[in-house]
PDB file of C-alpha atoms in Angstrom:
ATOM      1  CA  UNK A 296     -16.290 -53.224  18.633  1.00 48.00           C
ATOM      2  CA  UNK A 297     -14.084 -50.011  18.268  1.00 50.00           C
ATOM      3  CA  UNK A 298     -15.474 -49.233  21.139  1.00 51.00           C
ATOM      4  CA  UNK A 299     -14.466 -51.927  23.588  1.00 54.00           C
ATOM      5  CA  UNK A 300     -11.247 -51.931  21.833  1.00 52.00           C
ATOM      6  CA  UNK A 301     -10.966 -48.473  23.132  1.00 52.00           C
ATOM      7  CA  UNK A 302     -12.184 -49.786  26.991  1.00 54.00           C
ATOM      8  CA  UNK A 303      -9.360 -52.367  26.621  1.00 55.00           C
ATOM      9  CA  UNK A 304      -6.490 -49.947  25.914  1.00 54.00           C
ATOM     10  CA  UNK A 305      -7.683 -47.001  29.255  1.00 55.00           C
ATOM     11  CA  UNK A 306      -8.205 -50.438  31.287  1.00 60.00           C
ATOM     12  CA  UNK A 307      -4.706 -51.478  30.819  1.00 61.00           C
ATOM     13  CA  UNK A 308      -3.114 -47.692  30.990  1.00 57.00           C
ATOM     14  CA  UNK A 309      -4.520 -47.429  34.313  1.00 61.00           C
ATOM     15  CA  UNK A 310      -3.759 -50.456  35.491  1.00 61.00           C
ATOM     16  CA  UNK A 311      -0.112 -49.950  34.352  1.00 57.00           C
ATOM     17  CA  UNK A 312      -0.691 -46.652  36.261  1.00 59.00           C
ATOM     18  CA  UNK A 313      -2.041 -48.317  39.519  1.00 58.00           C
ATOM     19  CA  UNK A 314       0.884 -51.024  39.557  1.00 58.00           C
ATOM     20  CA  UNK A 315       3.749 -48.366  39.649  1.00 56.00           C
ATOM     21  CA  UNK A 316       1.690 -46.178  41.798  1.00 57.00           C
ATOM     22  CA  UNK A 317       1.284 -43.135  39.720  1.00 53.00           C
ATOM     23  CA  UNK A 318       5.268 -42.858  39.915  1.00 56.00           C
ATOM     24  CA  UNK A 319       6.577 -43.844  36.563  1.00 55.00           C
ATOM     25  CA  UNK A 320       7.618 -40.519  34.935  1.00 60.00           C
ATOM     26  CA  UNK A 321      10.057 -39.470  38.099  1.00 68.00           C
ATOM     27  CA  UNK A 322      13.030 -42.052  36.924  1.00 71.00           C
ATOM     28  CA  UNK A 323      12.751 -40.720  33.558  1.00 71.00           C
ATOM     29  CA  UNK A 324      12.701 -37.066  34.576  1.00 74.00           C
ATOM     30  CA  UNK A 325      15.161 -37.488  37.256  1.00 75.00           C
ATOM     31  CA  UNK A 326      17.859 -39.442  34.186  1.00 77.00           C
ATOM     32  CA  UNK A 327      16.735 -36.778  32.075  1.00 78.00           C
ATOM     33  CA  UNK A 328      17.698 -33.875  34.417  1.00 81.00           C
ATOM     34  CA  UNK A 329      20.969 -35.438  35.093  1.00 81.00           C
ATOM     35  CA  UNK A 330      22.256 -36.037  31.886  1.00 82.00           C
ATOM     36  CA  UNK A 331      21.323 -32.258  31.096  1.00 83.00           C
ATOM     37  CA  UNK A 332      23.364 -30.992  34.522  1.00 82.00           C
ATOM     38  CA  UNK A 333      26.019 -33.028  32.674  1.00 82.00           C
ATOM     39  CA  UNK A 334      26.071 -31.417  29.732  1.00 82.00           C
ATOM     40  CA  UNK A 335      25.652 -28.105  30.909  1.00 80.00           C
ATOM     41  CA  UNK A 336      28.497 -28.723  33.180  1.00 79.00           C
ATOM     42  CA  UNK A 337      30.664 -29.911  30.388  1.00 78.00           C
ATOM     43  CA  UNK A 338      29.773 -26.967  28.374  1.00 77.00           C
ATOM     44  CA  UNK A 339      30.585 -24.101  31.373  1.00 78.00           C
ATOM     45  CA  UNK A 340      34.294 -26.368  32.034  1.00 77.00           C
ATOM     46  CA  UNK A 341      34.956 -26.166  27.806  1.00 75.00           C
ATOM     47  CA  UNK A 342      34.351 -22.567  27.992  1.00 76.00           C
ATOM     48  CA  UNK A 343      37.039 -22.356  31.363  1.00 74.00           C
ATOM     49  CA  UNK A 344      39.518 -24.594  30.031  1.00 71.00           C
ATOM     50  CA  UNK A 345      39.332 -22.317  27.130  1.00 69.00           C
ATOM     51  CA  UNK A 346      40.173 -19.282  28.344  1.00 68.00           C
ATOM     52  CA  UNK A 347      42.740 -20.369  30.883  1.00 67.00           C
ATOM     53  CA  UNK A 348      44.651 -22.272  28.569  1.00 64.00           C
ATOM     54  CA  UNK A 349      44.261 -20.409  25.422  1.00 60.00           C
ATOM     55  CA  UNK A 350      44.138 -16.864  26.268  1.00 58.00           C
ATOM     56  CA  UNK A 351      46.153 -17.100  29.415  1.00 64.00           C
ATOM     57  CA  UNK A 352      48.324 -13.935  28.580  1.00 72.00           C
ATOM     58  CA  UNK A 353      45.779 -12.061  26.987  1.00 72.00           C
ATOM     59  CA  UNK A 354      43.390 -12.317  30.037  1.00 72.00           C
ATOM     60  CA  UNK A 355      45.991 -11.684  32.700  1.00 76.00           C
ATOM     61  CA  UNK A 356      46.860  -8.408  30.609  1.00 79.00           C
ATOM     62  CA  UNK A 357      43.554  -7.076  30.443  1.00 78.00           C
ATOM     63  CA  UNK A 358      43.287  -7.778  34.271  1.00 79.00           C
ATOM     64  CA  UNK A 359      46.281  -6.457  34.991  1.00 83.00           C
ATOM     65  CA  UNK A 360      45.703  -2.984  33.045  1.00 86.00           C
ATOM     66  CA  UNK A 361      42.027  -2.980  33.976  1.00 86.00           C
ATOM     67  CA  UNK A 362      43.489  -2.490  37.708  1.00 87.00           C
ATOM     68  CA  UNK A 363      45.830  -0.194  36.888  1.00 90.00           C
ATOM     69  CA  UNK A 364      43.550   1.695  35.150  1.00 91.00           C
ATOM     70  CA  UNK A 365      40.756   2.564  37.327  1.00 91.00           C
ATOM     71  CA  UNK A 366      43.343   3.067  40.698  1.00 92.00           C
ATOM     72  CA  UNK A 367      45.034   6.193  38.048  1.00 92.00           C
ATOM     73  CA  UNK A 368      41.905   6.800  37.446  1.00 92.00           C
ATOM     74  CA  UNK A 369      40.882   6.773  40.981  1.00 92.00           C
ATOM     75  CA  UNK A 370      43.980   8.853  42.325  1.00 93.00           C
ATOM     76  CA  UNK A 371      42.757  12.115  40.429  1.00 93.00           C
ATOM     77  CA  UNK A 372      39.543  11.492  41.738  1.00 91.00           C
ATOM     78  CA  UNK A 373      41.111  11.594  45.156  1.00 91.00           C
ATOM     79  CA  UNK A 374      43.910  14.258  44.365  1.00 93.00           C
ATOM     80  CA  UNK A 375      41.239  16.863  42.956  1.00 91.00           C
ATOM     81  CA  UNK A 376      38.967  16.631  45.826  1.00 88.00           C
ATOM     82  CA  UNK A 377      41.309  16.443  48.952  1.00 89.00           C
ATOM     83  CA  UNK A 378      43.164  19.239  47.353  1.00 89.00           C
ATOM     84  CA  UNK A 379      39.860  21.235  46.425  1.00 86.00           C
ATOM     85  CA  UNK A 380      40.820  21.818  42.707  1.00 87.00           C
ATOM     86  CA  UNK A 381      37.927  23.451  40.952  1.00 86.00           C
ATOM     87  CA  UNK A 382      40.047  25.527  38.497  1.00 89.00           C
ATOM     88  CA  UNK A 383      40.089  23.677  35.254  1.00 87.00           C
ATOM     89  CA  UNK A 384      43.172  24.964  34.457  1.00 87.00           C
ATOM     90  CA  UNK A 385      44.447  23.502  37.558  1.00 87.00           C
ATOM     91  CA  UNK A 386      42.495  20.412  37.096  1.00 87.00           C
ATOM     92  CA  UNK A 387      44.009  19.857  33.082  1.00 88.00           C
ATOM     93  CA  UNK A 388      47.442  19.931  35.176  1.00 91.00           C
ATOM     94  CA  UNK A 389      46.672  17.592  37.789  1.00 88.00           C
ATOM     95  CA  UNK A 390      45.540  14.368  35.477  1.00 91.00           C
ATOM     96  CA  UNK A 391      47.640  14.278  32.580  1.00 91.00           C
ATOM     97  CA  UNK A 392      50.859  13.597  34.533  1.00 92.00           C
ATOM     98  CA  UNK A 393      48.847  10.176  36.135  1.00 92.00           C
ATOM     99  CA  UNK A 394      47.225   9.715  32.979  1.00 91.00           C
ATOM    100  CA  UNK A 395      50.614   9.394  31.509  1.00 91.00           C
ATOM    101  CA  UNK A 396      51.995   7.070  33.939  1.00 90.00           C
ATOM    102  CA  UNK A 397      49.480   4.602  33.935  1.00 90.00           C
ATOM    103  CA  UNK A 398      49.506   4.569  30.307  1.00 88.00           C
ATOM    104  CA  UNK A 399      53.089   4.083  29.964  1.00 87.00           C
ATOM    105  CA  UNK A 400      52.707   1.601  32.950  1.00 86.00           C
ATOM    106  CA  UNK A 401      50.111  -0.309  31.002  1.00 84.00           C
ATOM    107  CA  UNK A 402      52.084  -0.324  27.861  1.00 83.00           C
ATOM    108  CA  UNK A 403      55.196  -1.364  29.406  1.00 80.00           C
ATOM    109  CA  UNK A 404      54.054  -4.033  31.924  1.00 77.00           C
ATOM    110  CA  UNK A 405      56.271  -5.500  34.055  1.00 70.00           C
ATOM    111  CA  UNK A 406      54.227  -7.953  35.797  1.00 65.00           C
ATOM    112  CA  UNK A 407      56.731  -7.950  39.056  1.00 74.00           C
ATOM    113  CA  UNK A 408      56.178  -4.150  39.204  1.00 82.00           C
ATOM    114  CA  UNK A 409      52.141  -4.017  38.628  1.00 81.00           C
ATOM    115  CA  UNK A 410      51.741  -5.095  42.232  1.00 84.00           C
ATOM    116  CA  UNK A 411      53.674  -2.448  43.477  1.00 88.00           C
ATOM    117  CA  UNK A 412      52.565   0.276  41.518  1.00 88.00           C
ATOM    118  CA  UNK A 413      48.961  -0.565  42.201  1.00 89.00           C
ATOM    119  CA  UNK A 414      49.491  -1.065  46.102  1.00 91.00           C
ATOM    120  CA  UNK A 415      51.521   2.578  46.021  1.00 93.00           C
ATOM    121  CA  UNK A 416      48.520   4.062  44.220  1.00 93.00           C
ATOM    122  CA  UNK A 417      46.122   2.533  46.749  1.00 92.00           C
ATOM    123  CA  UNK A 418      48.043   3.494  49.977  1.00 94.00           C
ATOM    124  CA  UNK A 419      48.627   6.947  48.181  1.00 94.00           C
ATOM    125  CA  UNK A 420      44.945   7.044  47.831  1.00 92.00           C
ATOM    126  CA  UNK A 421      44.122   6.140  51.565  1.00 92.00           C
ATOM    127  CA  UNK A 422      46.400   8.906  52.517  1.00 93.00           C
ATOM    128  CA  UNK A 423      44.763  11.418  50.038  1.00 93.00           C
ATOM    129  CA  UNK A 424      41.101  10.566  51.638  1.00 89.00           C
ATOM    130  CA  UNK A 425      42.022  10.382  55.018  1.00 90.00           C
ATOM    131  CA  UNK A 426      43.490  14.068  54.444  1.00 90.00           C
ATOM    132  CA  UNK A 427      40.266  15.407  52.910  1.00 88.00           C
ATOM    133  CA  UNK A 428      38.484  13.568  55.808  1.00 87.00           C
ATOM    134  CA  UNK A 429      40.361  15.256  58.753  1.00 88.00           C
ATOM    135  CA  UNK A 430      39.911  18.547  56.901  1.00 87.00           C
ATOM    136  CA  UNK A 431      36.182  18.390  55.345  1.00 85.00           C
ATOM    137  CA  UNK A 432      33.733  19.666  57.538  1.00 84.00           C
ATOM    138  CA  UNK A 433      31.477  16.434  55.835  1.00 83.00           C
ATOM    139  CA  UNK A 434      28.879  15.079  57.247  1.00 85.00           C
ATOM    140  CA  UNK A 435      29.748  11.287  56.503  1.00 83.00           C
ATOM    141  CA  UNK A 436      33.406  11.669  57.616  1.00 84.00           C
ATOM    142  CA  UNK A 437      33.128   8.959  60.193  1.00 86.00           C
ATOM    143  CA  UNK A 438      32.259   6.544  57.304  1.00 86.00           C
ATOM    144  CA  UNK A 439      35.410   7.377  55.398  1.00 83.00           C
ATOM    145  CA  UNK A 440      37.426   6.960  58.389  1.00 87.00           C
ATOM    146  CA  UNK A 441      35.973   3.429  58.950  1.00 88.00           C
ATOM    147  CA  UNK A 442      36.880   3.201  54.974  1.00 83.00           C
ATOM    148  CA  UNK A 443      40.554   4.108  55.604  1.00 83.00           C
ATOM    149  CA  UNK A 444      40.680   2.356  59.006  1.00 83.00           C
TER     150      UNK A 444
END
């Protein structure tokens, strides 16, 4: 009898199969799916709304003096090799006068002035490699001067 009872139950699985056509998880899966997109979605705009409206100076600081910070740090890159300075006496003069200014820039940041000083360091910087490229005997110098063009 356990055995028929059995028959009875596969019998009307498959014919619950055969009447929605082998089809009946993809509604599930596809509300399933959704409503995870959703609350991943609402997760990622929590985490946004948090930082833009919470930490909205803090952010903008750190961007701000990340910026400044690798164009000084960029300019004595520049300055040491257009100008050649392998002394390290020479070179311990060179990058403590930028050094300083970009500190005291990012200690004292104005944000009106940020744009300026970081567009005079970049155009200072253009000049700088352009220099070493119309002097250097390199062998990439066209790809510089597509760089500063």
């Amino acid at each position: 009898m356990s055995g028929s009872m059995e028959n009875t139950l596969e019998t009307d699985m498959v014919a619950m199969i055969r009447i929605a056509d082998g089809h009946c998880h993809e509604p599930a899966s596809v509300v399933f799916s959704v409503l995870s997109l959703a609350m991943h979605f609402h997760g990622w705009l929590s985490i946004f709304i948090r930082l833009y409206y919470k930490d909205v100076d803090i952010t903008k600081t750190l961007d701000y003096s990340s910026a400044i910070a690798i164009l000084g740090f960029s300019l004595i890159v520049s300055i040491l090799r257009t100008f050649d300075v392998r002394v390290e006496a020479a070179r311990v003069m060179v990058s403590p006068p930028v050094l300083a200014f970009v500190t005291s820039h990012i200690i004292s940041m104005f944000t009106g002035w940020n744009m300026i000083v970081c567009v005079a360091m970049g155009v200072a910087q253009l000049f700088l490699w352009a220099r070493w490229a119309a002097v250097s005997r390199h062998p990439s110098n066209w790809k510089l001067w597509v760089v500063v063009a």
